Tab-separated table of C-alpha atoms in Angstrom:
chain	number	residue	atom	x	y	z
A	289	GLY	CA	-64.552	10.582	-33.215
A	290	GLY	CA	-63.037	11.165	-36.614
A	291	ARG	CA	-60.421	13.792	-37.135
A	292	ASP	CA	-61.402	15.681	-33.974
A	293	ALA	CA	-59.869	12.879	-31.857
A	294	ILE	CA	-56.332	12.803	-33.219
A	295	ASN	CA	-53.488	12.853	-30.716
A	296	THR	CA	-51.421	15.970	-30.348
A	297	THR	CA	-48.604	16.866	-27.955
A	298	ILE	CA	-48.867	20.319	-26.422
A	299	ILE	CA	-46.107	21.957	-24.401
A	300	ASN	CA	-46.108	25.486	-23.022
A	301	PHE	CA	-42.466	26.255	-22.193
A	302	ASN	CA	-42.626	28.328	-18.998
A	303	ASN	CA	-45.618	30.206	-20.473
A	304	GLU	CA	-43.317	31.754	-23.061
A	305	LYS	CA	-43.373	29.477	-26.121
A	306	MET	CA	-45.841	26.904	-27.379
A	307	GLN	CA	-44.973	23.701	-29.193
A	308	ILE	CA	-47.670	21.628	-30.896
A	309	THR	CA	-46.716	18.323	-32.563
A	310	TRP	CA	-48.673	15.519	-34.254
A	311	ALA	CA	-47.900	12.149	-35.888
A	312	THR	CA	-47.977	13.335	-39.476
A	313	ARG	CA	-46.870	10.026	-41.073
A	314	GLU	CA	-49.700	8.119	-39.354
A	315	LEU	CA	-52.458	10.747	-39.478
A	316	PHE	CA	-51.770	12.383	-42.824
A	317	PRO	CA	-49.741	10.023	-45.005
A	318	ASN	CA	-48.416	11.520	-48.235
A	319	GLU	CA	-49.948	14.887	-47.328
A	320	ASN	CA	-48.101	17.988	-46.173
A	321	VAL	CA	-50.593	19.788	-43.894
A	322	SER	CA	-50.569	23.423	-42.708
A	323	PHE	CA	-51.060	24.745	-39.166
A	324	PHE	CA	-52.923	27.825	-37.824
A	325	TYR	CA	-53.408	29.113	-34.259
A	326	THR	CA	-55.212	31.900	-32.358
A	327	PHE	CA	-55.431	33.287	-28.805
A	328	GLY	CA	-58.639	34.647	-27.240
A	329	ASP	CA	-62.357	33.868	-27.130
A	330	GLY	CA	-63.762	36.726	-29.175
A	331	LYS	CA	-65.924	36.290	-32.191
A	332	HIS	CA	-63.419	37.988	-34.401
A	333	LYS	CA	-60.580	35.510	-34.141
A	334	VAL	CA	-57.437	36.110	-36.067
A	335	TRP	CA	-55.860	32.892	-37.276
A	336	LYS	CA	-52.142	33.090	-37.663
A	337	PRO	CA	-50.212	30.718	-39.910
A	338	CYS	CA	-47.272	28.826	-38.460
A	339	ILE	CA	-43.949	30.433	-39.220
A	340	THR	CA	-41.615	27.847	-37.639
A	341	TYR	CA	-42.494	24.268	-38.586
A	342	LEU	CA	-41.035	21.099	-37.113
A	343	LEU	CA	-40.305	18.533	-39.834
A	344	ASP	CA	-40.440	14.738	-40.038
A	345	GLN	CA	-38.875	13.445	-43.273
A	346	ASP	CA	-39.629	16.755	-45.007
A	347	TYR	CA	-43.260	16.703	-43.829
A	348	ASN	CA	-44.699	19.246	-41.378
A	349	SER	CA	-45.111	17.505	-38.007
A	350	GLY	CA	-45.319	20.431	-35.560
A	351	CYS	CA	-45.211	24.150	-34.974
A	352	LEU	CA	-43.339	26.427	-32.560
A	353	PHE	CA	-44.764	29.860	-31.732
A	354	LYS	CA	-44.955	32.468	-28.971
A	355	THR	CA	-47.408	32.172	-26.066
A	356	GLU	CA	-49.786	35.156	-26.150
A	357	GLY	CA	-52.574	34.218	-23.709
A	358	PRO	CA	-54.236	31.565	-21.546
A	359	THR	CA	-56.700	30.332	-24.173
A	360	LEU	CA	-55.464	28.754	-27.382
A	361	GLY	CA	-57.203	27.535	-30.506
A	362	ILE	CA	-55.396	25.373	-33.092
A	363	SER	CA	-56.358	24.248	-36.589
A	364	ILE	CA	-54.659	21.716	-38.888
A	365	ARG	CA	-55.616	22.134	-42.565
A	366	ASN	CA	-54.633	20.807	-45.956
A	367	SER	CA	-51.562	22.089	-47.723
A	368	ASN	CA	-53.195	25.260	-49.149
A	369	GLY	CA	-55.318	25.929	-46.027
A	370	SER	CA	-58.660	25.635	-47.737
A	371	GLU	CA	-59.907	22.560	-45.842
A	372	GLU	CA	-59.741	22.052	-42.067
A	373	LEU	CA	-58.655	18.569	-41.020
A	374	PHE	CA	-58.492	19.026	-37.236
A	375	SER	CA	-59.270	21.767	-34.689
A	376	LYS	CA	-59.049	22.068	-30.908
A	377	LYS	CA	-59.534	24.671	-28.177
A	378	LEU	CA	-57.501	24.433	-24.945
A	379	LYS	CA	-56.150	26.239	-21.897
A	380	ALA	CA	-52.513	27.007	-22.531
A	381	ASP	CA	-51.832	27.365	-18.770
A	382	PHE	CA	-52.603	23.630	-18.246
A	383	TYR	CA	-49.650	22.545	-20.417
A	384	ILE	CA	-46.869	24.541	-18.793
A	385	LYS	CA	-43.443	22.969	-18.527
A	386	PRO	CA	-41.381	25.012	-16.051
A	387	SER	CA	-37.830	26.134	-16.660
A	388	PRO	CA	-34.997	24.656	-14.552
A	389	PRO	CA	-34.554	26.258	-11.117
A	390	GLU	CA	-32.300	29.308	-11.045
A	391	ASN	CA	-29.613	30.319	-8.553
A	392	VAL	CA	-29.569	26.986	-6.698
A	393	THR	CA	-27.758	27.143	-3.333
A	394	PHE	CA	-26.736	24.437	-0.834
A	395	PHE	CA	-26.576	25.067	2.904
A	396	TRP	CA	-24.844	22.417	5.033
A	397	LYS	CA	-25.160	22.007	8.793
A	398	GLU	CA	-23.606	18.851	10.208
A	399	ASP	CA	-25.459	15.972	8.454
A	400	THR	CA	-28.299	18.159	7.096
A	401	VAL	CA	-28.427	19.937	3.749
A	402	THR	CA	-30.955	22.537	2.627
A	403	VAL	CA	-31.339	23.352	-1.085
A	404	SER	CA	-33.098	26.480	-2.299
A	405	CYS	CA	-33.594	28.414	-5.562
A	406	ASN	CA	-35.126	31.641	-6.830
A	407	LYS	CA	-38.887	31.863	-6.595
A	408	PRO	CA	-40.696	32.266	-9.960
A	409	GLU	CA	-42.681	35.454	-10.464
A	410	ARG	CA	-45.917	33.689	-11.449
A	411	ASN	CA	-47.833	30.803	-9.900
A	412	ALA	CA	-45.070	29.648	-7.537
A	413	TRP	CA	-47.684	27.733	-5.536
A	414	CYS	CA	-48.149	25.401	-8.537
A	415	LEU	CA	-44.497	24.313	-8.355
A	416	ARG	CA	-42.637	21.796	-6.239
A	417	LEU	CA	-38.853	21.641	-5.819
A	418	GLU	CA	-37.526	18.106	-6.199
A	419	LEU	CA	-34.093	17.132	-4.841
A	420	GLN	CA	-32.349	13.918	-5.847
A	421	TYR	CA	-29.043	12.652	-4.447
A	422	LYS	CA	-26.918	9.518	-4.304
A	423	SER	CA	-23.450	8.419	-3.230
A	424	LYS	CA	-21.082	6.079	-5.063
A	425	PHE	CA	-22.515	3.232	-3.002
A	426	ASP	CA	-26.136	3.878	-4.115
A	427	LYS	CA	-27.478	2.312	-7.284
A	428	GLU	CA	-30.533	4.582	-7.562
A	429	TRP	CA	-31.296	8.207	-6.819
A	430	GLN	CA	-32.890	9.128	-3.509
A	431	SER	CA	-35.635	11.742	-3.892
A	432	ARG	CA	-37.138	14.450	-1.685
A	433	THR	CA	-39.832	16.960	-2.742
A	434	SER	CA	-40.999	20.131	-1.011
A	435	LYS	CA	-42.803	23.394	-1.716
A	436	CYS	CA	-41.093	25.859	-3.934
A	437	CYS	CA	-38.529	26.891	-3.362
A	438	SER	CA	-36.651	25.123	-0.555
A	439	VAL	CA	-36.117	21.472	0.363
A	440	GLY	CA	-34.045	19.872	3.134
A	441	GLU	CA	-32.727	16.434	3.921
A	442	GLN	CA	-30.615	14.960	6.735
A	443	GLY	CA	-28.584	11.838	7.428
A	444	PHE	CA	-25.636	12.575	5.125
A	445	ASP	CA	-22.297	10.923	5.921
A	446	PRO	CA	-19.494	13.547	5.855
A	447	ARG	CA	-17.005	10.870	4.736
A	448	LYS	CA	-18.944	10.145	1.535
A	449	CYS	CA	-19.186	12.099	-1.688
A	450	TYR	CA	-22.710	12.828	-2.949
A	451	SER	CA	-24.161	13.834	-6.309
A	452	PHE	CA	-27.051	16.336	-6.243
A	453	ARG	CA	-29.522	17.511	-8.849
A	454	VAL	CA	-32.737	19.557	-8.597
A	455	ARG	CA	-35.716	20.414	-10.795
A	456	LEU	CA	-39.181	22.031	-10.603
A	457	ARG	CA	-42.398	20.032	-10.993
A	458	ARG	CA	-45.825	21.307	-11.974
A	459	LEU	CA	-48.757	20.175	-9.792
A	460	VAL	CA	-51.381	17.862	-11.354
A	461	PRO	CA	-54.385	18.212	-11.659
A	462	TYR	CA	-54.693	21.607	-9.955
A	463	CYS	CA	-52.357	23.462	-12.300
A	464	ASN	CA	-51.610	21.070	-15.183
A	465	VAL	CA	-53.385	18.311	-17.034
A	466	VAL	CA	-49.996	16.778	-17.965
A	467	LYS	CA	-47.194	15.908	-15.524
A	468	TYR	CA	-44.550	18.258	-16.795
A	469	SER	CA	-41.301	18.865	-14.933
A	470	SER	CA	-38.388	21.101	-15.778
A	471	ASP	CA	-35.083	19.777	-17.006
A	472	TRP	CA	-32.578	18.881	-14.298
A	473	GLU	CA	-30.277	21.586	-13.124
A	474	ALA	CA	-26.579	20.856	-13.654
A	475	GLU	CA	-25.400	18.037	-11.383
A	476	THR	CA	-23.072	19.047	-8.521
A	477	PHE	CA	-20.842	17.029	-6.197
A	478	TRP	CA	-20.400	17.593	-2.461
A	479	MET	CA	-18.306	15.991	0.248
A	480	ASN	CA	-18.403	17.001	3.905
A	481	GLY	CA	-20.164	20.255	3.001
A	482	THR	CA	-17.582	21.196	0.363
A	483	LEU	CA	-18.169	21.484	-3.377
A	484	VAL	CA	-15.834	19.147	-5.335
A	485	ASP	CA	-15.250	18.549	-9.027
A	486	SER	CA	-16.436	14.920	-9.023
A	487	CYS	CA	-16.854	11.839	-6.871
A	488	ASP	CA	-14.397	9.750	-8.898
A	489	ASP	CA	-11.666	10.226	-6.275
A	490	ASP	CA	-13.942	9.295	-3.374
A	491	ILE	CA	-11.500	6.781	-1.852
A	492	THR	CA	-10.695	7.115	1.831
A	493	PRO	CA	-7.146	6.452	3.145
A	494	GLN	CA	-8.458	3.350	4.856
A	495	SER	CA	-9.733	2.042	1.556
A	496	LYS	CA	-6.344	2.720	-0.048
A	497	THR	CA	-4.629	0.783	2.749
A	498	VAL	CA	-6.983	-2.152	2.310
A	499	ILE	CA	-6.358	-2.171	-1.434
A	500	VAL	CA	-2.559	-2.083	-0.990
A	501	LEU	CA	-2.623	-4.889	1.590
A	502	SER	CA	-4.920	-6.992	-0.565
A	503	CYS	CA	-2.666	-6.588	-3.606
A	504	SER	CA	0.454	-7.425	-1.553
A	505	LEU	CA	-1.175	-10.540	-0.106
A	506	ALA	CA	-2.250	-11.651	-3.572
A	507	VAL	CA	1.310	-11.236	-4.895
A	508	LEU	CA	2.769	-13.220	-1.979
A	509	LEU	CA	0.275	-16.034	-2.497
A	510	MET	CA	1.113	-16.157	-6.191
A	511	MET	CA	4.854	-16.332	-5.442
A	512	LEU	CA	4.333	-19.086	-2.847
A	513	THR	CA	2.190	-21.074	-5.260
A	514	PHE	CA	4.817	-20.663	-7.973
A	515	LEU	CA	7.606	-21.926	-5.677
A	516	ILE	CA	5.555	-24.960	-4.636
A	517	LEU	CA	4.812	-25.816	-8.254
A	518	LEU	CA	8.467	-25.329	-9.159
A	519	CYS	CA	9.638	-27.738	-6.420
A	520	LYS	CA	7.090	-30.338	-7.458
A	521	TRP	CA	8.119	-29.957	-11.086
A	522	GLN	CA	11.781	-30.526	-10.185
A	523	ARG	CA	10.874	-33.699	-8.300
A	524	VAL	CA	8.810	-35.028	-11.202
A	525	HIS	CA	11.559	-34.095	-13.638
A	526	MET	CA	14.179	-35.994	-11.597
A	527	LEU	CA	11.946	-39.057	-11.365
A	528	VAL	CA	11.057	-39.135	-15.041
A	529	LEU	CA	14.388	-37.939	-16.431
A	530	PRO	CA	17.178	-38.713	-13.940
A	531	ALA	CA	20.453	-36.891	-14.395
A	532	ILE	CA	23.131	-38.702	-16.418
A	533	PRO	CA	26.511	-38.542	-14.636
A	534	ASP	CA	29.304	-36.855	-16.516
A	535	PRO	CA	32.197	-39.345	-17.025
A	536	LYS	CA	34.803	-36.613	-16.849
A	537	TYR	CA	34.490	-36.379	-13.042
A	538	PRO	CA	35.161	-40.045	-12.003
A	539	PHE	CA	37.770	-40.332	-14.778
A	540	SER	CA	39.200	-36.851	-14.615
A	541	ASP	CA	42.808	-38.093	-14.937
A	542	LEU	CA	41.871	-39.967	-18.147
A	543	PHE	CA	40.810	-36.697	-19.815
A	544	ASN	CA	43.118	-34.245	-18.048
A	545	ASP	CA	46.405	-36.226	-17.904
A	546	HIS	CA	46.044	-38.572	-20.909
A	547	ASN	CA	43.763	-36.564	-23.247
A	548	GLY	CA	41.334	-39.504	-23.445
A	549	ASN	CA	44.022	-42.119	-24.376
A	550	LEU	CA	42.457	-45.198	-22.779
A	551	GLN	CA	45.462	-47.554	-23.301
A	552	GLU	CA	47.886	-45.093	-21.751
A	553	TRP	CA	45.529	-44.508	-18.817
A	554	LEU	CA	45.085	-48.285	-18.284
A	555	ASP	CA	48.869	-48.842	-18.221
A	556	LYS	CA	49.376	-46.153	-15.601
A	557	ASN	CA	46.336	-47.143	-13.609
A	558	ASP	CA	47.369	-50.803	-13.446
A	559	HIS	CA	50.871	-49.853	-12.243
A	560	ALA	CA	49.312	-47.646	-9.554
A	561	VAL	CA	47.065	-50.501	-8.394
A	562	LEU	CA	50.067	-52.848	-8.173
A	563	GLN	CA	52.133	-50.304	-6.293
A	564	THR	CA	49.296	-49.676	-3.845
A	565	LYS	CA	48.817	-53.400	-3.301
A	566	LEU	CA	52.493	-53.969	-2.512
A	567	GLU	CA	52.556	-51.050	-0.130
A	568	TYR	CA	49.455	-52.365	1.578
A	569	GLU	CA	50.768	-55.948	1.967
A	570	GLU	CA	54.189	-54.920	3.337
A	571	PRO	CA	53.048	-53.535	6.694
A	572	GLU	CA	50.693	-56.504	7.072
A	573	SER	CA	53.642	-58.893	6.564
A	574	ILE	CA	55.749	-56.956	9.013
A	575	THR	CA	53.012	-57.200	11.603
A	576	GLU	CA	52.821	-60.938	11.099
A	577	ALA	CA	56.607	-61.202	11.591
A	578	GLU	CA	56.445	-59.183	14.807
A	579	VAL	CA	53.743	-61.450	16.170
A	580	GLN	CA	55.846	-64.496	15.401
A	581	GLN	CA	58.820	-62.902	17.151
A	582	ASP	CA	56.711	-62.228	20.292
A	583	ASP	CA	55.684	-65.874	20.441
A	584	GLY	CA	59.240	-66.918	21.098
A	585	LYS	CA	60.534	-67.571	17.671
A	586	ASN	CA	63.855	-65.757	17.845
A	587	SER	CA	64.345	-65.517	14.195
A	588	ASP	CA	66.033	-62.616	12.546
A	589	LYS	CA	63.812	-59.780	11.195
A	590	GLN	CA	65.564	-59.862	7.868
A	591	GLY	CA	65.004	-63.572	7.683
A	592	SER	CA	61.287	-63.135	8.369
A	593	LEU	CA	60.977	-60.646	5.567
A	594	GLU	CA	62.815	-63.022	3.253
A	595	LYS	CA	60.472	-65.761	4.306
A	596	ILE	CA	57.482	-63.616	3.508
A	597	PHE	CA	58.755	-62.858	0.022
A	598	THR	CA	59.903	-66.449	-0.678
A	599	PHE	CA	58.068	-67.862	-3.670
A	600	SER	CA	57.717	-71.434	-4.910
A	601	GLY	CA	58.685	-72.511	-8.351
A	602	PRO	CA	60.381	-69.720	-10.297
A	603	ALA	CA	60.656	-67.591	-7.139
A	604	GLU	CA	63.614	-69.725	-5.854
A	605	ASN	CA	65.829	-67.927	-8.307
A	606	ASP	CA	68.033	-65.363	-6.589
A	607	ASP	CA	67.432	-62.890	-9.309
A	608	GLY	CA	65.256	-60.069	-7.813
A	609	LYS	CA	63.758	-59.157	-11.177
A	610	ALA	CA	62.620	-62.745	-11.694
A	611	ALA	CA	60.951	-62.677	-8.282
A	612	GLU	CA	59.137	-59.481	-9.199
A	613	ILE	CA	57.950	-61.029	-12.466
A	614	ALA	CA	56.832	-64.105	-10.582
A	615	CYS	CA	54.694	-61.854	-8.364
A	616	LEU	CA	52.865	-60.633	-11.434
A	617	ILE	CA	52.099	-64.193	-12.625
A	618	PRO	CA	48.800	-65.245	-11.042
A	619	ALA	CA	48.478	-68.632	-9.461
A	620	SER	CA	46.441	-71.339	-11.096
A	621	ASN	CA	42.748	-70.625	-11.058
A	622	SER	CA	43.258	-67.349	-9.148
A	623	THR	CA	41.380	-64.020	-9.646
A	624	ALA	CA	43.062	-60.818	-10.747
A	625	PRO	CA	41.463	-57.479	-9.741
A	626	PHE	CA	41.328	-54.793	-12.400
A	627	ALA	CA	39.465	-51.466	-12.247
A	628	GLY	CA	36.913	-52.840	-9.774
A	629	PHE	CA	36.412	-56.183	-11.617
A	630	HIS	CA	37.737	-59.683	-10.593
A	631	ILE	CA	38.956	-61.792	-13.522
A	632	LEU	CA	39.377	-65.594	-13.127
A	633	MET	CA	42.846	-66.687	-14.338
A	634	ASN	CA	44.481	-70.065	-15.031
A	635	ASP	CA	47.898	-71.310	-16.263
A	636	ASP	CA	46.997	-70.948	-19.930
A	637	MET	CA	45.938	-67.275	-19.739
A	638	TYR	CA	47.749	-64.012	-19.551
A	639	VAL	CA	46.763	-60.351	-19.737
A	640	MET	CA	48.633	-57.827	-21.872
A	641	LEU	CA	47.995	-54.135	-21.246
């Protein structure tokens, strides 16, 4: 208990450098402690002061020094070193963190890959080589561990691109009291036994074709949907807002020949209607005369025509102009057509255009 039970973090970097850290703000608040260390078990220990401190908000929170033997003694004291606050004796070899594997090589044979690295000079039996790999279709790393310093795995698809990384692990509890592993070696990328820069371009031609076809189909569907919506919109627009006919087409002569002068157009139009009516009635009258002649009435053709155009009342006058005027005078209670309308006329009415 007491100050002999404080937590410290001890790391022996590949048996070359030692790093001791402690929670200075929690263990020694408002106090800047000093650190001393020694190697060996002899009675005449030589305590060395820390030269390279690790700081936490300007307070000493750790020390970095060279590894000089398997047995280590540490002492944390007050600022001037006169009072010891914490001490501990430990085996430095039980806190080794190995360095990353060196000279890593990959050997491919069909769907099997074998990874190897240089064998460390000391305590290689305490180390394990860990291989991790994944493709673009894997969410998590796949792991394989073997004795130092070679590991193999099979079942790789040559059409896929894989990411590989390796590291060394220290055995627990035979060699270490803490599960320390080295940092990962630089990640490499392989496809079909060939080293590539990255797996970002891992798209097969078949995948490209599928992507192109999918995009083309999506565009066609969008165009078809747009055309259908456009047709339906035109129908709705015609039902809600029907087109208003332009009067210049049915009355083109009014605007083209008469410059919109309605009275002038009515005068000419009424004369054309009268002319058309006379031309239409003449062949009908001639046909009626021919039928009468076939029935045995041997009357003269000229006489028949005169009979057809014989009028009562003012028409008995021999003056041809008077007869023409009489034709224009409607009979009592008769209808006069004009521009598609039928107007009821009597003796007391006349129309002036």
